Tab-separated table of C-alpha atoms (C1' of nucleotides) in Angstrom:
chain	number	residue	atom	x	y	z
A	1	MET	CA	-1.792	-1.900	-2.930
A	2	PRO	CA	-3.072	1.155	-1.178
A	3	GLU	CA	-1.027	4.273	-1.796
A	4	LEU	CA	-2.101	7.850	-1.122
A	5	PRO	CA	-5.089	7.931	-3.515
A	6	GLU	CA	-6.465	4.606	-2.328
A	7	VAL	CA	-6.052	5.600	1.317
A	8	GLU	CA	-7.723	8.965	0.652
A	9	VAL	CA	-10.615	7.286	-1.188
A	10	THR	CA	-10.931	4.959	1.786
A	11	ARG	CA	-10.992	7.943	4.139
A	12	ARG	CA	-13.615	9.837	2.152
A	13	ARG	CA	-15.953	6.916	1.776
A	14	LEU	CA	-15.520	5.472	5.246
A	15	ALA	CA	-15.957	8.709	7.172
A	16	PRO	CA	-19.696	9.065	6.390
A	17	VAL	CA	-20.476	5.586	7.732
A	18	LEU	CA	-18.288	5.912	10.809
A	19	VAL	CA	-18.129	9.459	12.129
A	20	GLY	CA	-20.640	10.273	14.863
A	21	ARG	CA	-21.630	6.680	15.645
A	22	ARG	CA	-20.923	5.220	19.059
A	23	ILE	CA	-19.013	1.955	19.035
A	24	ARG	CA	-20.840	-0.737	20.915
A	25	ARG	CA	-18.244	-3.423	20.509
A	26	ALA	CA	-14.843	-3.867	18.887
A	27	ARG	CA	-13.810	-7.394	18.057
A	28	VAL	CA	-10.090	-7.729	17.449
A	29	SER	CA	-8.524	-10.951	16.251
A	30	GLY	CA	-4.952	-11.770	15.405
A	31	ALA	CA	-1.839	-10.605	17.144
A	32	ALA	CA	1.238	-8.524	16.561
A	33	PRO	CA	2.594	-7.345	14.276
A	34	LEU	CA	-0.716	-6.273	12.784
A	35	PHE	CA	-1.892	-4.878	16.090
A	36	LEU	CA	0.835	-2.805	17.648
A	37	THR	CA	-1.587	-2.179	20.471
A	38	PRO	CA	-2.407	-5.576	21.992
A	39	ALA	CA	-5.750	-6.811	20.707
A	40	PRO	CA	-7.584	-6.973	24.079
A	41	LEU	CA	-6.398	-3.490	25.039
A	42	LEU	CA	-7.399	-2.100	21.649
A	43	ALA	CA	-10.871	-3.619	21.949
A	44	ARG	CA	-11.287	-2.145	25.430
A	45	ARG	CA	-10.176	1.320	24.359
A	46	LEU	CA	-12.496	1.434	21.362
A	47	ARG	CA	-15.617	0.332	23.187
A	48	GLY	CA	-18.008	3.208	23.770
A	49	ARG	CA	-16.026	5.681	21.664
A	50	VAL	CA	-17.294	7.926	18.873
A	51	ALA	CA	-15.075	8.902	15.937
A	52	ARG	CA	-15.246	12.660	15.447
A	53	ALA	CA	-13.163	12.805	12.269
A	54	VAL	CA	-10.943	10.743	10.029
A	55	ARG	CA	-7.688	12.285	8.874
A	56	ARG	CA	-4.903	11.083	6.640
A	57	HIS	CA	-1.181	11.719	6.409
A	58	GLY	CA	0.584	9.885	3.617
A	59	LYS	CA	-0.672	6.316	3.763
A	60	TYR	CA	-1.771	6.551	7.391
A	61	LEU	CA	-5.374	6.963	8.511
A	62	LEU	CA	-6.001	8.667	11.838
A	63	PHE	CA	-9.358	8.253	13.506
A	64	GLU	CA	-9.890	11.004	16.066
A	65	LEU	CA	-12.027	9.726	18.909
A	66	ASP	CA	-14.240	11.626	21.342
A	67	ASP	CA	-11.902	11.069	24.295
A	68	GLU	CA	-9.038	12.795	22.418
A	69	SER	CA	-7.368	9.470	21.723
A	70	ARG	CA	-6.658	8.249	18.195
A	71	LEU	CA	-6.843	5.029	16.272
A	72	VAL	CA	-4.112	4.786	13.642
A	73	ILE	CA	-4.391	2.407	10.716
A	74	HIS	CA	-1.972	1.644	7.891
A	75	LEU	CA	-3.375	-0.640	5.219
A	76	GLY	CA	-0.045	-2.102	4.150
A	77	MET	CA	-0.365	-4.085	0.947
A	78	THR	CA	-3.739	-5.767	1.184
A	79	GLY	CA	-5.587	-3.904	3.917
A	80	GLN	CA	-9.249	-3.116	3.311
A	81	LEU	CA	-11.533	-0.985	5.458
A	82	PHE	CA	-15.163	-1.195	4.579
A	83	SER	CA	-18.734	-1.080	5.751
A	84	SER	CA	-21.084	-4.037	5.908
A	85	ALA	CA	-23.447	-1.853	3.903
A	86	ALA	CA	-21.106	-2.447	0.964
A	87	ARG	CA	-22.112	-5.628	-0.765
A	88	SER	CA	-19.310	-6.560	-3.058
A	89	PRO	CA	-17.846	-9.987	-3.698
A	90	ARG	CA	-14.661	-8.151	-4.714
A	91	LEU	CA	-13.945	-7.731	-1.032
A	92	LEU	CA	-12.942	-11.371	-0.969
A	93	SER	CA	-10.175	-13.156	-2.837
A	94	ALA	CA	-11.159	-15.157	-5.892
A	95	THR	CA	-10.617	-18.392	-4.006
A	96	ALA	CA	-12.678	-17.367	-0.999
A	97	ARG	CA	-15.369	-16.030	-3.309
A	98	SER	CA	-15.670	-19.213	-5.337
A	99	ALA	CA	-16.330	-21.185	-2.166
A	100	LEU	CA	-19.462	-19.147	-1.500
A	101	SER	CA	-22.935	-19.543	-2.893
A	102	PRO	CA	-24.313	-16.623	-4.922
A	103	GLU	CA	-26.437	-15.569	-1.947
A	104	GLU	CA	-23.418	-15.575	0.334
A	105	GLN	CA	-21.391	-13.637	-2.225
A	106	ALA	CA	-23.958	-10.879	-2.130
A	107	SER	CA	-23.093	-9.854	1.411
A	108	PHE	CA	-19.871	-9.793	3.335
A	109	ARG	CA	-19.288	-12.148	6.209
A	110	PRO	CA	-16.173	-11.819	8.371
A	111	ASP	CA	-13.596	-14.400	7.317
A	112	VAL	CA	-10.197	-15.480	8.688
A	113	HIS	CA	-8.627	-12.341	7.218
A	114	THR	CA	-11.000	-9.988	9.003
A	115	HIS	CA	-9.037	-8.701	11.989
A	116	LEU	CA	-11.163	-5.855	13.300
A	117	ARG	CA	-14.921	-5.637	13.474
A	118	LEU	CA	-16.771	-2.637	14.847
A	119	SER	CA	-20.445	-2.721	15.707
A	120	PHE	CA	-22.370	0.355	16.799
A	121	GLU	CA	-24.967	1.387	19.351
A	122	ASP	CA	-27.376	2.332	16.566
A	123	GLY	CA	-27.389	-1.238	15.272
A	124	GLY	CA	-26.500	-0.023	11.775
A	125	PRO	CA	-23.827	-1.210	9.359
A	126	GLU	CA	-20.638	-2.593	10.878
A	127	VAL	CA	-17.119	-1.580	9.897
A	128	PHE	CA	-14.441	-4.134	9.082
A	129	LEU	CA	-10.685	-4.167	8.690
A	130	ARG	CA	-9.524	-7.027	6.507
A	131	ASP	CA	-5.899	-7.711	5.616
A	132	VAL	CA	-4.936	-10.921	3.869
A	133	ARG	CA	-1.182	-10.515	4.127
A	134	ARG	CA	-1.151	-8.635	7.402
A	135	PHE	CA	1.407	-6.079	6.290
A	136	GLY	CA	-0.957	-3.450	7.673
A	137	ARG	CA	-0.671	-1.937	11.149
A	138	ALA	CA	-3.155	-0.701	13.716
A	139	LEU	CA	-2.448	1.069	16.968
A	140	HIS	CA	-4.209	3.189	19.525
A	141	LEU	CA	-2.724	6.441	20.779
A	142	ALA	CA	-3.707	7.853	24.142
A	143	PRO	CA	-4.524	11.601	24.285
A	144	GLY	CA	-1.407	13.576	23.390
A	145	GLU	CA	0.544	10.452	22.565
A	146	SER	CA	2.347	10.125	19.251
A	147	HIS	CA	4.366	7.427	17.552
A	148	PRO	CA	7.724	7.471	15.764
A	149	ARG	CA	6.079	6.086	12.624
A	150	LEU	CA	3.946	9.206	12.371
A	151	GLU	CA	6.585	11.679	13.447
A	152	ARG	CA	8.997	10.451	10.794
A	153	LEU	CA	6.651	11.173	7.897
A	154	GLY	CA	7.577	13.816	5.352
A	155	PRO	CA	5.107	16.296	3.841
A	156	ASP	CA	2.009	14.816	2.236
A	157	ALA	CA	2.563	13.994	-1.430
A	158	LEU	CA	-0.701	15.579	-2.547
A	159	ARG	CA	0.792	18.987	-1.928
A	160	VAL	CA	4.366	18.297	-2.983
A	161	THR	CA	6.104	21.268	-4.605
A	162	ALA	CA	9.219	21.687	-6.728
A	163	GLY	CA	10.819	23.274	-3.674
A	164	VAL	CA	10.161	20.196	-1.552
A	165	LEU	CA	11.616	17.986	-4.269
A	166	ARG	CA	14.738	20.128	-4.597
A	167	GLU	CA	15.210	19.902	-0.870
A	168	VAL	CA	14.817	16.130	-0.570
A	169	THR	CA	16.934	15.346	-3.638
A	170	ARG	CA	19.811	17.725	-2.982
A	171	GLY	CA	23.088	15.851	-2.751
A	172	ARG	CA	21.366	12.457	-2.789
A	173	ARG	CA	23.115	9.742	-4.768
A	174	ALA	CA	20.284	7.238	-4.525
A	175	PRO	CA	17.973	6.716	-7.525
A	176	ILE	CA	15.154	9.255	-7.668
A	177	LYS	CA	12.661	6.416	-7.336
A	178	SER	CA	14.134	5.424	-3.954
A	179	ILE	CA	13.670	8.981	-2.758
A	180	LEU	CA	10.051	9.057	-3.915
A	181	LEU	CA	9.320	5.832	-2.035
A	182	ASP	CA	10.930	7.081	1.184
A	183	GLN	CA	8.017	8.099	3.403
A	184	ALA	CA	10.292	10.193	5.606
A	185	ARG	CA	10.960	12.498	2.641
A	186	ILE	CA	7.544	12.531	0.961
A	187	ALA	CA	4.580	10.709	2.462
A	188	GLY	CA	2.140	8.774	0.334
A	189	VAL	CA	3.923	7.743	-2.864
A	190	GLY	CA	4.179	4.014	-3.551
A	191	ASN	CA	5.336	1.918	-6.447
A	192	ILE	CA	2.541	2.644	-8.912
A	193	TYR	CA	2.519	6.416	-8.610
A	194	ALA	CA	6.305	6.697	-8.475
A	195	ASP	CA	6.537	4.959	-11.852
A	196	GLU	CA	3.625	6.870	-13.337
A	197	ALA	CA	4.907	10.275	-12.190
A	198	LEU	CA	8.463	9.618	-13.393
A	199	TYR	CA	7.098	8.611	-16.787
A	200	ARG	CA	5.047	11.765	-17.105
A	201	ALA	CA	8.005	13.870	-16.030
A	202	GLY	CA	10.265	12.128	-18.569
A	203	ILE	CA	12.758	11.079	-15.900
A	204	ARG	CA	14.297	7.616	-15.723
A	205	PRO	CA	13.698	5.991	-12.302
A	206	THR	CA	17.404	5.186	-11.944
A	207	ARG	CA	18.551	8.792	-12.275
A	208	ARG	CA	20.552	9.839	-9.240
A	209	ALA	CA	18.269	12.136	-7.272
A	210	GLY	CA	20.932	14.798	-6.835
A	211	ARG	CA	21.231	15.092	-10.625
A	212	LEU	CA	17.721	16.414	-11.079
A	213	SER	CA	17.618	19.972	-12.396
A	214	ALA	CA	15.256	22.636	-11.120
A	215	ILE	CA	13.148	22.059	-14.222
A	216	ASP	CA	13.086	18.308	-13.533
A	217	CYS	CA	11.914	18.963	-9.978
A	218	ASP	CA	9.211	21.259	-11.259
A	219	ARG	CA	7.998	18.710	-13.798
A	220	LEU	CA	8.155	15.856	-11.327
A	221	ALA	CA	6.240	17.755	-8.650
A	222	GLY	CA	3.563	18.577	-11.209
A	223	ALA	CA	3.441	14.981	-12.429
A	224	LEU	CA	3.123	13.641	-8.892
A	225	ARG	CA	0.285	15.984	-8.047
A	226	PHE	CA	-1.385	15.176	-11.348
A	227	VAL	CA	-1.325	11.376	-11.068
A	228	LEU	CA	-2.332	11.427	-7.402
A	229	ARG	CA	-5.222	13.826	-7.990
A	230	ARG	CA	-6.335	12.086	-11.139
A	231	SER	CA	-6.321	8.733	-9.353
A	232	LEU	CA	-8.351	10.260	-6.532
A	233	GLU	CA	-10.910	11.515	-9.046
A	234	THR	CA	-11.235	8.049	-10.557
A	235	GLY	CA	-11.501	6.254	-7.229
A	236	GLY	CA	-7.929	4.914	-7.001
A	237	SER	CA	-6.230	1.959	-8.685
A	238	SER	CA	-7.882	-1.438	-8.338
A	239	ILE	CA	-5.082	-3.512	-9.810
A	240	SER	CA	-5.049	-6.449	-7.421
A	241	ASP	CA	-6.593	-5.835	-4.036
A	242	PHE	CA	-7.994	-2.379	-3.606
A	243	VAL	CA	-11.703	-1.996	-3.100
A	244	ALA	CA	-13.207	1.146	-1.596
A	245	PRO	CA	-15.217	0.995	1.672
A	246	ASP	CA	-18.428	1.108	-0.350
A	247	GLY	CA	-17.342	-1.892	-2.412
A	248	ARG	CA	-16.621	0.033	-5.594
A	249	ASP	CA	-13.515	-0.520	-7.705
A	250	GLY	CA	-11.269	2.348	-8.730
A	251	ARG	CA	-10.602	3.096	-12.377
A	252	PHE	CA	-7.150	4.671	-12.441
A	253	GLN	CA	-5.612	1.374	-13.587
A	254	ASP	CA	-7.176	2.185	-16.981
A	255	GLU	CA	-5.122	5.369	-17.151
A	256	ARG	CA	-1.731	4.080	-16.142
A	257	ARG	CA	0.980	4.489	-18.749
A	258	VAL	CA	3.803	2.240	-17.544
A	259	TYR	CA	3.011	0.336	-14.351
A	260	ALA	CA	2.655	-3.411	-15.088
A	261	ARG	CA	2.832	-2.712	-18.833
A	262	ALA	CA	6.240	-4.291	-19.521
A	263	GLY	CA	6.548	-5.292	-23.168
A	264	GLU	CA	3.506	-3.291	-24.201
A	265	PRO	CA	4.035	-0.264	-26.456
A	266	CYS	CA	4.508	3.169	-24.937
A	267	LEU	CA	1.299	5.081	-25.590
A	268	ALA	CA	3.347	8.101	-26.686
A	269	CYS	CA	6.092	6.618	-28.872
A	270	GLY	CA	5.311	2.921	-29.375
A	271	VAL	CA	8.583	1.619	-27.950
A	272	PRO	CA	8.034	-1.357	-25.598
A	273	ILE	CA	7.859	-0.461	-21.907
A	274	ARG	CA	10.710	-1.986	-19.938
A	275	ARG	CA	10.752	-3.532	-16.490
A	276	MET	CA	13.679	-3.485	-14.089
A	277	VAL	CA	14.236	-3.610	-10.335
A	278	VAL	CA	14.971	-0.384	-8.461
A	279	ALA	CA	14.868	-0.064	-4.683
A	280	GLN	CA	13.789	-3.729	-4.488
A	281	ARG	CA	10.670	-2.844	-6.412
A	282	SER	CA	9.444	-3.736	-9.852
A	283	THR	CA	9.990	-0.598	-11.923
A	284	HIS	CA	8.529	0.325	-15.306
A	285	TYR	CA	9.651	2.988	-17.745
A	286	CYS	CA	9.807	3.945	-21.413
A	287	PRO	CA	13.419	3.889	-22.625
A	288	ARG	CA	12.668	6.579	-25.196
A	289	CYS	CA	10.381	8.981	-23.325
A	290	GLN	CA	12.546	8.708	-20.190
A	291	PRO	CA	15.999	8.909	-21.762
A	292	ARG	CA	17.886	9.316	-18.492
B	1	DC	C1'	24.643	9.386	8.089
B	2	DA	C1'	23.511	7.436	3.466
B	3	DC	C1'	22.136	3.759	1.267
B	4	DT	C1'	21.105	-1.338	0.370
B	5	DT	C1'	19.408	-5.857	1.476
B	6	DC	C1'	16.496	-8.891	3.869
B	7	DC	C1'	12.259	-10.318	5.543
B	8	DC	C1'	7.485	-10.478	7.043
B	9	DC	C1'	2.786	-12.699	4.726
B	10	DT	C1'	-0.677	-15.002	1.465
B	11	DG	C1'	-2.851	-15.565	-3.060
B	12	DC	C1'	-2.267	-16.463	-7.545
B	13	DA	C1'	-0.349	-17.578	-12.051
B	14	DA	C1'	3.034	-19.938	-14.672
B	15	DG	C1'	5.769	-23.933	-15.468
B	16	DC	C1'	6.683	-28.783	-15.311
C	1	DT	C1'	-4.176	-32.696	-12.181
C	2	DG	C1'	-1.214	-31.283	-8.728
C	3	DC	C1'	2.902	-29.898	-7.278
C	4	DT	C1'	6.677	-26.248	-6.969
C	5	DT	C1'	8.370	-21.768	-7.910
C	6	DG	C1'	8.320	-16.950	-8.395
C	7	DC	C1'	6.184	-12.676	-7.906
C	8	DA	C1'	3.366	-8.933	-5.901
C	9	DG	C1'	5.395	-4.723	-2.256
C	10	DG	C1'	5.099	-1.271	2.410
C	11	DG	C1'	8.386	-0.493	5.387
C	12	DG	C1'	11.089	-1.659	9.581
C	13	DA	C1'	15.382	-3.947	10.933
C	14	DA	C1'	19.783	-5.205	10.075
C	15	DG	C1'	23.795	-4.894	7.247
C	16	DT	C1'	27.448	-2.378	4.367
DNA sequence: CACTTCCCCTGCAAGC
DNA sequence: TGCTTGCAGGGGAAGT
């Protein structure tokens, strides 16, 4: 489940194997809604292009191309961008993997879930976009063109401040967790890091956002920056699907305190972590360390 | 406008 | 063993 750290790890590790290489051919399979730009048009627009840079805003990746156009990719829940130079069986589901011989497992071969395949003029490693559940999105923007999805995004969560939090929570009656998940207010926070940051800030996910004090906002901003940065340092969270473009797993799942730990003791106080549903999402908290 | 609910999709684990 | 059921959740659309 790629959130900001996983998307940023993807950006950092994909850029070196993509930037500066001329695309010989783009093979696009599958239809809307994954490809907001029709597949044949997308393939045509990518052919012959060179990516100059890869940027990120929230959970969106923006590939800046040499004709001033942009390729935008959102990985959704199960999206994976990776290079054929990465040889990791983890790029496939357990079922798909078990159907392969050991030799086949050693190298990736495009499967039914591989929706975009880029080959290059230099004949080097290809780049793939794979998305089992197709919650991801890809679109091409002509020079100067934007898209409502991008324009709606709030400030990037990596640089969230107490001031930003005070602003986006003021007067809000919704649970603080709903606010954190709203990409129009803060871009990049998903379910894992919302729970982890709220735990570290000692704030219950159900607290009405408008009831946060200035001190709460300060703590929460610090906690958000901490968990996002720490996850980045450890290569992201590889809890179910995430694998970096180079095939490596992240390690932040080993440092999580509450997410998917329902029933297990709080590492600070020993009380069992509880699970509930907030904003239609599975939510985890310590009833003692997050009193309200 | 603020906020909630529904739904898209597939793999996987648990239960019978 | 093999079936069904529930769950995972990003985020837009529709509903309250």
